[in-house]
Structures are given as structure tokens and as C-alpha cells.
Coordinates of C-alpha atoms and ligand atoms in Angstrom, one line a residue:
M1 CA 114.5 -7.3 52.6
V2 CA 114.4 -7.6 48.8
N3 CA 114.2 -4.3 47.0
Y4 CA 111.7 -5.4 44.3
K5 CA 112.3 -2.5 42.0
E6 CA 116.1 -3.1 42.0
K7 CA 115.6 -6.8 41.6
I8 CA 113.3 -6.3 38.6
G9 CA 115.8 -3.9 37.2
Q10 CA 118.5 -6.6 37.4
I11 CA 116.2 -9.2 35.8
L12 CA 115.5 -6.9 32.9
I13 CA 119.2 -6.2 32.4
E14 CA 119.8 -10.0 32.3
A15 CA 117.0 -10.1 29.7
D16 CA 119.1 -7.7 27.5
V17 CA 116.7 -4.8 27.7
A18 CA 118.4 -1.9 26.0
L19 CA 118.4 0.6 28.9
S20 CA 120.9 1.3 31.6
Y21 CA 120.1 0.1 35.1
E22 CA 119.4 3.6 36.3
E23 CA 117.0 4.3 33.4
L24 CA 115.3 1.0 34.1
L25 CA 114.7 2.0 37.8
D26 CA 113.2 5.3 36.6
T27 CA 111.0 3.5 34.1
I28 CA 109.5 0.8 36.3
E29 CA 106.1 1.9 37.6
V30 CA 103.8 0.9 40.4
P31 CA 100.4 0.8 38.7
T32 CA 97.5 2.4 40.6
D33 CA 95.1 -0.2 39.1
K34 CA 96.0 -3.4 40.9
S35 CA 94.8 -5.6 38.1
M36 CA 97.7 -4.3 36.1
G37 CA 100.2 -5.9 38.4
D38 CA 102.4 -4.9 41.3
Y39 CA 104.9 -3.4 39.0
A40 CA 104.7 -2.4 35.3
F41 CA 107.3 -1.7 32.7
P42 CA 106.4 0.5 29.8
C43 CA 108.4 -0.3 26.6
F44 CA 108.0 2.9 24.6
K45 CA 111.5 4.1 25.2
L46 CA 112.9 0.9 23.7
A47 CA 111.3 1.2 20.3
K48 CA 114.1 3.1 18.7
A49 CA 117.0 1.1 20.0
M50 CA 115.3 -2.2 19.4
R51 CA 113.7 -1.2 16.1
K52 CA 110.5 -2.9 17.0
A53 CA 107.0 -1.8 18.0
P54 CA 106.6 -1.4 21.8
P55 CA 103.8 -4.1 22.1
L56 CA 106.1 -6.7 20.5
I57 CA 108.9 -5.7 22.7
A58 CA 106.6 -6.0 25.8
K59 CA 105.5 -9.5 24.6
D60 CA 109.1 -10.7 24.2
I61 CA 110.2 -9.4 27.6
A62 CA 107.2 -10.9 29.3
E63 CA 108.1 -14.3 27.8
K64 CA 111.7 -14.1 28.7
I65 CA 111.3 -13.2 32.4
S66 CA 108.0 -14.9 33.3
S67 CA 109.7 -18.1 34.6
N68 CA 111.6 -16.2 37.4
E69 CA 110.5 -17.6 40.7
I70 CA 110.0 -14.2 42.3
F71 CA 107.1 -13.6 40.0
D72 CA 103.6 -15.3 40.1
K73 CA 102.7 -14.1 36.7
V74 CA 104.1 -11.8 33.9
E75 CA 101.8 -10.5 31.2
S76 CA 102.1 -8.1 28.3
V77 CA 99.3 -5.7 27.7
N78 CA 99.9 -3.4 24.8
A79 CA 103.2 -1.7 25.4
Y80 CA 103.4 -2.7 29.0
V81 CA 104.9 -5.6 30.8
N82 CA 102.7 -6.2 33.9
I83 CA 104.5 -8.0 36.7
F84 CA 102.7 -9.8 39.5
I85 CA 105.3 -10.7 42.1
S86 CA 105.1 -14.0 44.0
R87 CA 102.9 -13.1 46.9
Q88 CA 104.2 -15.9 49.1
K89 CA 107.8 -15.0 48.6
F90 CA 107.0 -11.3 49.2
V91 CA 105.0 -11.8 52.3
E92 CA 107.5 -14.2 53.7
S93 CA 110.4 -11.8 53.3
I94 CA 108.5 -9.0 55.0
I95 CA 107.2 -11.0 57.8
T96 CA 110.6 -12.5 58.5
E97 CA 112.5 -9.3 58.4
V98 CA 110.0 -7.3 60.6
N99 CA 109.8 -10.0 63.2
E100 CA 113.5 -10.4 63.4
K101 CA 114.3 -6.8 63.6
E102 CA 111.4 -5.7 65.8
D103 CA 112.2 -2.2 67.2
A104 CA 114.9 -1.8 64.6
F105 CA 112.7 -2.5 61.6
G106 CA 113.2 0.5 59.3
R107 CA 116.3 1.7 61.1
S108 CA 119.3 2.5 59.0
E109 CA 122.9 3.6 59.1
K110 CA 122.5 6.1 56.4
G111 CA 123.5 9.1 58.6
K112 CA 126.4 7.5 60.3
G113 CA 129.1 10.0 61.3
K114 CA 126.9 13.0 60.4
T115 CA 125.6 15.4 63.0
V116 CA 122.1 16.9 62.6
I117 CA 121.0 19.6 65.0
V118 CA 117.2 19.9 65.4
E119 CA 116.2 23.1 67.1
F120 CA 112.6 23.0 68.3
S121 CA 110.1 24.2 70.8
S122 CA 112.1 27.3 71.9
P123 CA 109.4 29.1 74.0
N124 CA 109.9 32.5 75.6
I125 CA 110.6 32.6 79.3
A126 CA 107.9 34.1 81.5
K127 CA 105.5 33.8 78.6
P128 CA 102.8 31.2 78.4
F129 CA 103.7 27.9 76.8
H130 CA 100.6 27.9 74.7
I131 CA 98.9 25.9 72.0
G132 CA 100.9 27.7 69.4
H133 CA 104.1 26.1 70.7
I134 CA 102.9 22.6 70.4
R135 CA 103.6 22.6 66.7
S136 CA 107.3 23.3 66.9
T137 CA 107.5 21.0 69.9
V138 CA 106.0 17.9 68.4
I139 CA 107.0 18.4 64.8
G140 CA 110.6 19.1 65.9
N141 CA 110.6 16.0 68.2
A142 CA 109.3 13.8 65.4
I143 CA 112.0 15.2 63.0
Y144 CA 114.6 14.5 65.6
K145 CA 113.4 10.9 66.0
L146 CA 113.3 10.3 62.3
Y147 CA 116.9 11.5 61.9
D148 CA 118.0 9.5 64.9
F149 CA 116.4 6.4 63.5
L150 CA 118.3 6.9 60.2
G151 CA 121.6 6.8 62.1
Y152 CA 122.5 10.4 62.3
D153 CA 124.1 11.8 65.4
T154 CA 121.4 14.1 66.6
I155 CA 121.4 17.1 68.9
R156 CA 118.2 18.6 70.3
I157 CA 118.4 22.2 71.1
N158 CA 115.8 24.4 72.9
H159 CA 116.8 27.9 71.9
L160 CA 114.9 29.5 74.8
G161 CA 113.8 33.1 74.3
D162 CA 115.4 34.1 77.6
Y163 CA 116.8 37.5 76.7
G164 CA 115.6 40.8 75.3
T165 CA 113.9 44.0 76.2
Q166 CA 110.7 42.2 77.4
F167 CA 112.6 41.3 80.6
G168 CA 113.0 45.0 81.3
K169 CA 109.2 45.2 81.2
M170 CA 108.6 42.1 83.3
I171 CA 111.0 43.3 86.0
C172 CA 109.5 46.7 86.0
A173 CA 106.0 45.3 86.3
Y174 CA 107.0 42.9 89.1
R175 CA 108.6 45.7 91.1
R176 CA 105.5 47.8 90.8
W177 CA 102.7 45.3 91.1
G178 CA 104.1 41.9 91.8
N179 CA 104.6 39.7 94.8
K180 CA 106.8 36.7 95.3
E181 CA 104.3 34.2 96.6
D182 CA 102.0 34.6 93.5
V183 CA 105.0 34.0 91.2
Q184 CA 106.0 30.9 93.0
R185 CA 102.6 29.5 93.1
E186 CA 101.8 30.0 89.4
P187 CA 104.9 31.5 87.7
I188 CA 103.9 31.9 84.1
K189 CA 100.3 32.9 84.6
T190 CA 101.3 35.4 87.2
L191 CA 104.2 36.8 85.2
L192 CA 101.9 37.0 82.2
S193 CA 99.4 39.0 84.2
Y194 CA 102.2 41.5 85.1
Y195 CA 103.2 41.7 81.4
T196 CA 99.6 42.4 80.4
K197 CA 99.3 45.0 83.1
F198 CA 102.5 46.6 82.0
H199 CA 101.1 47.2 78.5
E200 CA 97.8 48.5 79.9
E201 CA 99.6 51.0 82.1
A202 CA 102.2 51.9 79.5
D203 CA 99.3 53.0 77.2
K204 CA 98.5 55.6 79.8
D205 CA 102.0 56.4 81.1
A206 CA 104.7 56.6 78.4
T207 CA 107.5 56.8 81.0
L208 CA 107.0 53.2 81.8
E209 CA 108.6 52.1 78.5
D210 CA 111.7 54.2 79.4
E211 CA 111.9 52.7 82.8
A212 CA 111.7 49.1 81.3
R213 CA 114.4 50.0 78.8
S214 CA 116.8 51.2 81.5
I215 CA 116.1 48.1 83.5
F216 CA 117.0 45.9 80.5
T217 CA 120.2 47.9 80.1
A218 CA 121.1 47.3 83.7
L219 CA 120.4 43.6 83.1
E220 CA 122.8 43.6 80.2
R221 CA 125.4 45.4 82.3
G222 CA 125.1 42.5 84.7
E223 CA 123.7 44.5 87.7
P224 CA 123.1 41.9 90.4
D225 CA 119.5 42.8 91.4
E226 CA 118.2 42.6 87.8
V227 CA 120.2 39.5 87.0
E228 CA 118.9 37.8 90.1
L229 CA 115.2 38.5 89.2
W230 CA 115.8 37.5 85.6
K231 CA 117.4 34.2 86.7
W232 CA 114.5 33.5 89.0
F233 CA 111.9 34.1 86.3
R234 CA 113.9 31.8 84.0
E235 CA 114.1 29.0 86.6
E236 CA 110.4 29.2 87.5
S237 CA 109.4 29.2 83.8
L238 CA 111.6 26.3 83.0
K239 CA 110.0 24.3 85.8
E240 CA 106.7 24.8 84.1
F241 CA 108.0 24.0 80.6
N242 CA 109.7 20.9 81.9
R243 CA 106.4 19.7 83.3
V244 CA 104.9 19.9 79.8
Y245 CA 107.9 18.2 78.2
K246 CA 107.7 15.4 80.7
M247 CA 104.0 14.9 79.8
L248 CA 105.0 14.8 76.1
G249 CA 107.9 12.5 76.7
I250 CA 110.3 15.1 75.2
E251 CA 113.9 15.8 76.2
F252 CA 116.6 18.2 75.0
D253 CA 120.3 17.9 74.8
S254 CA 120.8 21.6 75.2
Y255 CA 118.9 24.6 76.6
A256 CA 121.3 27.1 75.3
G257 CA 118.9 29.9 74.6
E258 CA 119.3 33.5 73.5
S259 CA 121.0 34.6 76.7
F260 CA 123.8 32.0 76.1
Y261 CA 125.0 34.1 73.2
S262 CA 124.9 37.5 75.0
D263 CA 128.7 37.4 75.4
K264 CA 129.3 36.0 71.9
M265 CA 128.0 39.0 70.0
Q266 CA 131.1 41.1 69.5
R267 CA 132.6 38.5 67.2
V268 CA 129.6 38.8 64.9
L269 CA 129.8 42.6 64.8
D270 CA 133.6 42.4 64.2
E271 CA 133.2 40.0 61.3
L272 CA 130.4 42.0 59.7
S273 CA 132.4 45.2 59.9
E274 CA 135.6 43.6 58.7
K275 CA 133.9 42.2 55.6
G276 CA 132.3 45.6 55.0
L277 CA 128.7 44.5 55.5
L278 CA 127.8 46.7 58.5
Q279 CA 126.4 50.2 57.8
E280 CA 125.4 52.9 60.2
S281 CA 121.8 54.2 60.0
Q282 CA 120.4 56.7 62.4
G283 CA 122.7 55.4 65.1
A284 CA 121.8 51.8 64.5
Q285 CA 124.0 49.3 62.7
I286 CA 122.4 47.5 59.8
V287 CA 123.1 45.1 57.0
D288 CA 121.6 46.2 53.7
L289 CA 120.2 43.2 51.9
S290 CA 118.3 45.0 49.2
E291 CA 120.5 43.5 46.5
H292 CA 119.2 40.2 47.5
S293 CA 115.6 41.4 47.6
L294 CA 115.4 41.2 51.4
P295 CA 114.6 43.9 53.9
V296 CA 117.4 45.6 55.8
A297 CA 118.5 43.6 58.9
M298 CA 119.1 45.6 62.0
I299 CA 122.0 44.2 64.0
T300 CA 122.3 46.7 66.8
K301 CA 119.9 49.3 68.0
S302 CA 120.9 52.9 68.4
D303 CA 121.5 52.3 72.2
G304 CA 124.0 49.6 71.2
S305 CA 121.8 46.6 72.3
T306 CA 121.8 43.6 70.1
L307 CA 118.7 41.9 68.6
Y308 CA 117.1 38.6 68.0
I309 CA 118.8 38.2 64.6
T310 CA 122.2 39.1 66.0
R311 CA 121.8 36.3 68.6
D312 CA 120.8 33.8 65.9
I313 CA 123.9 34.6 63.8
A314 CA 126.1 34.2 66.9
A315 CA 124.3 30.9 67.6
G316 CA 125.0 29.7 64.0
F317 CA 128.7 30.3 64.5
Y318 CA 128.7 28.6 67.8
R319 CA 126.9 25.5 66.5
K320 CA 129.1 25.1 63.5
E321 CA 132.2 25.4 65.6
H322 CA 130.9 23.3 68.5
Y323 CA 129.0 20.5 66.7
D324 CA 130.3 20.7 63.1
F325 CA 126.8 20.0 61.9
Y326 CA 125.9 18.4 58.6
K327 CA 122.5 20.0 58.9
N328 CA 121.2 22.6 61.3
I329 CA 117.5 22.5 61.3
Y330 CA 115.2 25.2 62.8
V331 CA 111.6 24.1 63.4
V332 CA 110.0 27.6 63.7
A333 CA 106.7 29.1 62.5
S334 CA 106.4 30.4 59.0
Q335 CA 105.9 34.0 60.4
Q336 CA 109.6 34.0 60.8
N337 CA 110.4 33.1 57.2
L338 CA 112.0 36.4 56.5
H339 CA 114.0 36.4 59.6
F340 CA 115.7 33.1 58.6
Q341 CA 116.2 34.2 55.0
Q342 CA 117.9 37.3 56.2
W343 CA 120.3 35.8 58.6
F344 CA 121.1 32.8 56.4
K345 CA 121.9 35.3 53.7
I346 CA 124.1 37.3 56.0
V347 CA 126.1 34.1 56.9
E348 CA 126.5 33.4 53.2
L349 CA 127.7 36.9 52.5
L350 CA 130.3 36.5 55.3
G351 CA 131.6 33.7 53.1
Y352 CA 130.5 30.6 55.1
D353 CA 129.3 27.8 52.9
W354 CA 127.6 26.1 55.9
A355 CA 124.9 28.7 55.4
K356 CA 123.4 26.2 52.9
D357 CA 123.2 23.6 55.6
C358 CA 121.0 25.8 57.8
I359 CA 117.4 24.8 57.2
H360 CA 114.3 26.6 58.3
V361 CA 111.4 24.1 58.6
P362 CA 108.3 26.4 58.8
F363 CA 104.8 25.5 59.9
G364 CA 101.5 27.2 59.7
L365 CA 99.7 29.3 62.2
V366 CA 97.3 28.0 64.9
S367 CA 94.4 30.3 65.7
L368 CA 91.6 30.0 68.2
E369 CA 88.0 29.8 67.2
D370 CA 87.4 33.3 68.5
G371 CA 90.4 34.8 66.7
T372 CA 94.2 34.8 66.9
M373 CA 96.0 34.3 70.1
S374 CA 97.4 37.3 71.8
T375 CA 99.8 37.1 74.7
R376 CA 99.5 40.8 75.3
Q377 CA 95.7 40.6 75.6
G378 CA 95.9 37.4 77.6
R379 CA 94.0 35.5 75.0
V380 CA 95.8 32.2 75.1
V381 CA 95.2 28.5 75.5
F382 CA 97.8 26.9 77.6
L383 CA 99.4 23.7 76.3
E384 CA 99.4 22.1 79.7
D385 CA 95.6 22.7 80.0
V386 CA 95.1 21.1 76.7
L387 CA 97.1 18.1 77.6
N388 CA 95.4 17.7 81.0
R389 CA 92.0 18.1 79.5
A390 CA 92.7 15.5 76.8
V391 CA 93.8 13.1 79.5
E392 CA 90.8 13.7 81.7
Q393 CA 88.4 13.3 78.8
T394 CA 90.1 10.1 77.7
K395 CA 89.7 8.8 81.2
N396 CA 86.0 9.5 81.2
I397 CA 85.6 7.6 77.9
I398 CA 87.7 4.7 79.2
L399 CA 85.6 4.4 82.3
E400 CA 82.3 4.9 80.5
K401 CA 83.0 2.3 77.9
G402 CA 84.5 -0.1 80.4
V403 CA 87.7 -0.3 78.3
N404 CA 89.9 -3.1 79.3
T405 CA 93.2 -1.6 80.7
D406 CA 95.6 -2.6 83.4
N407 CA 95.8 1.0 84.6
A408 CA 93.2 3.5 83.5
D409 CA 95.3 6.5 84.6
E410 CA 98.4 5.4 82.6
T411 CA 96.3 4.5 79.6
S412 CA 94.4 7.8 79.7
K413 CA 97.7 9.6 79.6
K414 CA 99.1 7.6 76.7
V415 CA 95.9 7.9 74.7
G416 CA 94.9 11.5 75.6
I417 CA 98.4 13.0 74.9
G418 CA 98.9 10.7 71.9
A419 CA 95.6 12.1 70.5
V420 CA 96.9 15.7 70.7
I421 CA 100.3 14.8 69.2
F422 CA 98.7 12.7 66.4
Q423 CA 96.4 15.5 65.4
E424 CA 99.3 17.9 65.2
L425 CA 101.2 15.6 63.0
S426 CA 98.3 14.5 60.7
N427 CA 98.3 17.5 58.4
N428 CA 100.9 18.9 56.2
R429 CA 102.9 21.1 58.6
I430 CA 102.6 24.3 56.5
K431 CA 98.8 24.4 56.7
D432 CA 97.3 26.9 59.1
Y433 CA 94.7 25.5 61.4
T434 CA 92.2 26.5 64.0
F435 CA 92.5 24.9 67.3
S436 CA 89.2 23.2 68.4
W437 CA 88.5 21.2 71.5
D438 CA 86.0 19.1 69.6
K439 CA 88.5 18.0 67.0
V440 CA 91.3 17.2 69.5
L441 CA 89.0 15.1 71.6
N442 CA 87.3 13.3 68.8
F443 CA 88.5 9.7 69.0
E444 CA 86.7 8.5 65.9
G445 CA 88.1 8.3 62.3
E446 CA 91.8 8.7 61.4
T447 CA 93.0 9.7 64.8
G448 CA 95.7 8.7 67.3
P449 CA 93.3 6.7 69.5
Y450 CA 92.2 4.7 66.4
V451 CA 95.7 3.7 65.5
Q452 CA 96.6 3.0 69.2
Y453 CA 93.5 0.9 69.5
T454 CA 94.5 -1.1 66.4
H455 CA 97.8 -1.8 68.0
A456 CA 96.1 -2.9 71.1
R457 CA 93.8 -5.1 69.1
A458 CA 96.9 -6.8 67.4
C459 CA 98.4 -7.3 70.9
S460 CA 95.1 -8.9 72.1
V461 CA 95.0 -11.3 69.1
L462 CA 98.5 -12.4 70.0
R463 CA 97.7 -12.7 73.6
N464 CA 94.5 -14.7 72.9
A465 CA 96.5 -17.1 70.8
G466 CA 98.7 -17.8 73.8
N467 CA 101.7 -16.0 72.3
S468 CA 103.5 -13.2 74.0
V469 CA 103.1 -10.0 72.1
S470 CA 106.6 -10.4 70.7
G471 CA 108.4 -13.6 69.8
L472 CA 106.6 -16.2 67.8
G473 CA 109.5 -18.6 67.7
D474 CA 111.1 -19.6 64.5
I475 CA 109.4 -17.7 61.7
S476 CA 111.4 -19.3 58.9
K477 CA 109.6 -22.6 59.6
L478 CA 106.1 -21.1 59.0
D479 CA 104.2 -21.8 55.8
M480 CA 103.3 -18.4 54.2
K481 CA 100.9 -19.8 51.7
Y482 CA 98.2 -19.0 54.2
V483 CA 98.8 -15.2 54.1
V484 CA 98.6 -14.5 50.4
G485 CA 95.0 -13.3 50.3
D486 CA 94.3 -9.7 49.1
A487 CA 94.0 -8.2 52.6
A488 CA 97.2 -9.9 53.8
F489 CA 99.1 -8.9 50.7
E490 CA 97.9 -5.2 50.9
L491 CA 98.9 -5.1 54.5
S492 CA 102.3 -6.6 53.8
K493 CA 102.9 -4.1 51.0
L494 CA 102.3 -1.2 53.3
I495 CA 104.6 -2.6 55.9
Y496 CA 107.2 -3.1 53.1
E497 CA 107.0 0.6 52.2
M498 CA 107.6 1.8 55.7
P499 CA 111.4 2.2 55.6
E500 CA 111.1 4.3 52.4
V501 CA 108.3 6.4 54.0
I502 CA 110.5 7.1 57.0
E503 CA 113.3 8.3 54.7
D504 CA 110.9 10.4 52.7
A505 CA 109.4 12.0 55.9
A506 CA 112.9 12.8 57.1
D507 CA 114.1 14.2 53.7
R508 CA 111.0 16.4 53.5
Y509 CA 111.0 17.3 57.2
E510 CA 107.4 16.2 57.1
P511 CA 106.3 13.8 59.8
S512 CA 102.7 13.8 58.4
V513 CA 103.9 11.5 55.6
L514 CA 104.6 8.9 58.3
T515 CA 101.4 9.7 60.2
R516 CA 99.3 9.0 57.1
H517 CA 101.2 5.8 56.4
V518 CA 100.7 4.5 59.9
V519 CA 96.9 5.2 59.5
D520 CA 97.0 3.2 56.2
I521 CA 98.7 0.3 57.9
A522 CA 96.1 0.4 60.7
Q523 CA 93.3 0.4 58.2
A524 CA 94.8 -2.5 56.2
F525 CA 95.3 -4.4 59.4
N526 CA 91.7 -3.9 60.4
S527 CA 90.5 -5.1 56.9
F528 CA 92.7 -8.2 57.3
Y529 CA 91.3 -8.7 60.8
H530 CA 87.7 -8.5 59.6
E531 CA 88.1 -10.4 56.4
E532 CA 90.1 -13.4 57.7
H533 CA 89.7 -15.8 60.5
I534 CA 93.0 -15.6 62.4
L535 CA 92.6 -18.0 65.3
V536 CA 91.7 -21.0 63.2
D537 CA 92.1 -24.7 64.1
N538 CA 94.8 -25.4 61.6
E539 CA 97.9 -24.7 63.6
D540 CA 100.1 -23.9 60.5
E541 CA 97.6 -21.4 59.2
K542 CA 97.1 -19.8 62.5
L543 CA 100.8 -19.3 63.1
A544 CA 101.4 -17.8 59.7
K545 CA 98.6 -15.4 60.2
L546 CA 99.8 -14.5 63.7
A547 CA 103.2 -13.8 62.3
L548 CA 101.6 -11.2 60.0
V549 CA 99.7 -9.8 62.9
A550 CA 102.9 -9.5 64.8
A551 CA 104.6 -7.7 61.9
A552 CA 101.8 -5.2 61.6
R553 CA 101.9 -4.6 65.3
I554 CA 105.7 -3.9 65.1
A555 CA 105.2 -1.6 62.2
I556 CA 102.5 0.4 63.9
K557 CA 104.4 0.7 67.1
N558 CA 107.6 1.8 65.4
G559 CA 105.7 4.4 63.5
L560 CA 104.0 5.7 66.6
D561 CA 107.4 5.8 68.4
L562 CA 108.9 7.9 65.7
L563 CA 106.0 10.3 66.0
G564 CA 106.6 10.5 69.8
I565 CA 103.4 8.6 70.7
E566 CA 103.1 5.6 73.0
S567 CA 101.5 2.3 72.1
P568 CA 99.5 0.8 75.0
E569 CA 99.1 -3.0 74.8
K570 CA 95.6 -3.0 76.2
M571 CA 92.8 -0.5 75.6
Ligands
LIG1 N1 111.5 32.1 70.9 C1 111.0 32.3 69.6 C2 109.5 32.4 69.6 O1 108.8 32.0 70.5 C3 111.4 31.2 68.7 C4 112.8 30.9 68.5 C5 113.2 30.3 67.2 N2 114.5 29.9 67.1 C6 115.5 30.7 66.6 N3 116.7 30.2 66.5 N4 115.3 31.9 66.3 O2 109.0 33.0 68.7

């Protein structure tokens, strides 16, 4: 596809404009007011070198370059050269490229040979997989997909919270009040109720905490009874998590969670003490980070047990050595900002320059309408319930409206779950938000169902024309003079920008950039659909318009794919 900015840069160089190519690229603008052209070139910077007033320079340049066939019109207005590109050539190049590349439109080789780790989701075993986890899960999955699309070798890691003192509490509670059948029937809800009970009882009886601590120590020593229970909790929890991942269409390459590093901790302690970073403080071992304006990091407790941060440092070493990452991305809530700053700093102080390649991608908090979630108090909304309810509700709507689908159950799943994912990825990730059933199940406006419906509409236009959804035959033979109207041109421009938007979303770890762009494309497609007659009698005109419909369909589908959302062909 022609890169118009670069092309205009070259044309200006050939016209002897006294700026370097790089300076030119920086200077060329895209005017917000469309009557000022598709691109504009301000001439102020040239005045000195060319010893002429900017408006005169603009006039000369406009005259020199206006005959180029990639432009429809070039005008000078004051100090600006306003460039209107040839709509027909532009539209032709986009439509051809997109239809040829299909699924690969926007794909690149930029990341070839570089490994990017995306760690996401990482729920805690035996704790609910709640609405708070959906953020890391779907933002992380989209970031993984973006990097994969850009040609990086990607590794998806689920750093399960499967270790730590809470397992002492869980085992303690299970032994006192639990029974096997309940756990098997509904593992996480049951284990959660034990955990809640533990805290209620521990408020009355302080010895419970000691009991839980000694159980955890036994687990760390590898005592068979404790290990067996822990393993069982982990397996049962994973079964539940995997049910949710399956609904979301998400997979991982590794489930190496916190327990995986339990035997890799000594090395961290040794290095820290060799390099003189470890200090003793009331029996605990700490790293003082006050010189770096960060709080003290506790590495081992006074009873010798290691902490969350110690396991993260060990995991960092392991990942560098095992995967030799180019980037190591952590999609974790902004509440853990300090935690990541601390351990990245510790790795840096140990002298490892890969510390700079570790990236924390934070996101804002989800709260409930009646307050923040609290696992301890059992105030949680389970992710699985949200997904099931969204699917159910979608099915009601589909049946009520008599929506045309081949399979109402399948479509409800794609649309209901798509709606939840889309809403998650619509806003800037750092924003806090309040979870609301009304919002998630609202299918009007700039929502997932709206975009999916637009895709299905494009499919239906293609079907009605007797074309298969993909494959219009030889695009190069089509006459694109029929798709140069404003609506067609606007739509083509948005499709043209898509590869750049994908790169931008990846660079900023911000899938919402793509989500918004996909909405823009859907809206532009709908304007085109409403303003123009597509299935006209003139065969040439019809085919050219269908080729644009097909290109828009591909762009929307690729966008939704990258967000982790399916695109039904009928709805
Ligand atoms: N399990 C943690 C939680 O639910 C998130 C883990 C984040 N990843 C990490 N490497 N620390 O809060």
C-alpha cells in the first residue's frame, strides 16, 4: 500500500524543497478541516533558506507538484500547500490490498526474531475468578494478539497465585469445617466460603492464625498431606478457570505460577547478599530502596519464608534465561504499581540491564455499584456468572427480535461474550470503572454487538449480491471511479489507517485505540451503506462497491479478531 506521507515527502524532495526528507515527514500535516485537503504542507520553515515569503513559496510548490497523477488537486492557501490526493487511485490501492491480504491485512514482520512475553490474567488459586480479573485477562489477551500480529514471537504466561500463606488458612479451614463433596461440586465458591469462615473465626480465636501459619510451613517443607490438599485445590480451581478461558477463547503457553519458583528462591537471596543489597531488620531480610524514593522491600519474613516480591524476582531471572525476552510485559492492576517499581529497581541494582525491558502495564480498578469488591467478605461478582448472563440475555434478544441466525445458541455466545470483552476494551485501560449489568448488556451505541452487527450486515450485502463473503474475483479489473464519493473515501481512509493504529495500540499497550478505530470503521461503513445504493443494476458499479464492502468487512473482522472477539456472519 502506498504510504502517502512518504510519497508526498519524495515528491517535495524532487521539487527541491529546502528541507531534509525527515523534516518533511515531520512537517506534513493531516488537516482536521477536510476542505483544506487530505494533506497539507506549511511553508513557514522554508522562508529563511529560500529567502522568500511563505505564501509565495507555497504557491510555487503547488504549481510544481500539481501535475502529479497521485493528486486530484493541489492548491496554495496562504502559507499552506493543500493537497487533495487522487481518490480513485487511493481507493483502488486500499481495496486491492485488503482484498488480497484478507486475514493478513495489517500484519507485519516488524517483530521477527524478537520474543515478547505477555503475562496476564494470573488469578489466585482457590479464590474467585471475579469481574476484577476480566481486565487483566482480556487486555492481556489483546496485547498478546497485537504483538503476535506484528510478527513477534510471543509467550503467554499465566502467573497463577498458587502459593503463599493463604493456603495455610485454606487447609486449616477445610480440615475444620470442610467436606470433599462440596469442594468437588463447586470448588471455588466452596473454598471461598471456607476462607471467609476462617477470617470470621480468626477474629474470635487468635490461635487460628498460628495454626494456619504452621500448616503453610509444613506445605513449604513438602509434607505429603498438606501438599496433596494444596495440589487438589489447585487442580479444582484450574478446572474452573479453564472453563472461563474457554468461553473467552483464551489460551496460555505456560501456567508457571508462583509455586513454580518456590525452589528458585535461594539464588535470588544469594545474589542479593553477594551484591550487598540484603539487610537484616528484626529477623526479616530487606532491601532498602529509600535512595530511590521507594519503600523498603521485604524479601524474607522473620520465619524465613519468602514473599510475593521474591517470587517475582525469581520469575524475572527464569524468564530472561529461559526465553531471552525482548520485552517482558505484566498486565496487572495499578494497585501493584509500587510492587513492580520496587522489584524492577532491585533487578536493576543487581546490574541486569534487562530490567528496562520489564514493563508493567497497569489498569484501573473495577468496583461494584454497592462498593468495592471484597473476597474476604464474600462480596464478589463471578466472571463466569457475568459471561453466562450476557449470553442468556443475548439469546433472549435474538429470539425476541427474530434475528436471522443459523444457530441462536452459537450466535448468542459470540455476541454476549463479545459484548463483555468489547466494553472492557473500549475505555482507556487506566481509568477506574464501576461494573454495571445495565451497561454490559446494553447493545445500543458504540458497543460490541453494534460492530458485530455491522460486520454481519456487510456479509449479508455480499451474500445478497450472490458473492461469497470472501473472494470477489479479480479486483484489479474493477473500475474504482464508482467508489470515490465522500462516504466511500472516508471509509477507505479509515481502513488505510488501520495498520498504523495496530502498531500504535501495541506500542502503547492500549487495545482501546484499536477498539475505537474499529467503531469508526463500522460507523463509516454504515454511512456508506445508507448513503449509497450498493446493489445497483450497473454491474461495474456494483462490483466496485462490493469490493469496498468486502474490504470494510475484512478490516472489521481483523480488528475484532485482534481484540479477541468473534465476528458472526449472520445476526
Ligand atoms: N495473582 C496476583 C493477583 O491476583 C496477580 C499476579 C500478577 N503478576 C505478577 N507477576 N506479580 O493479584
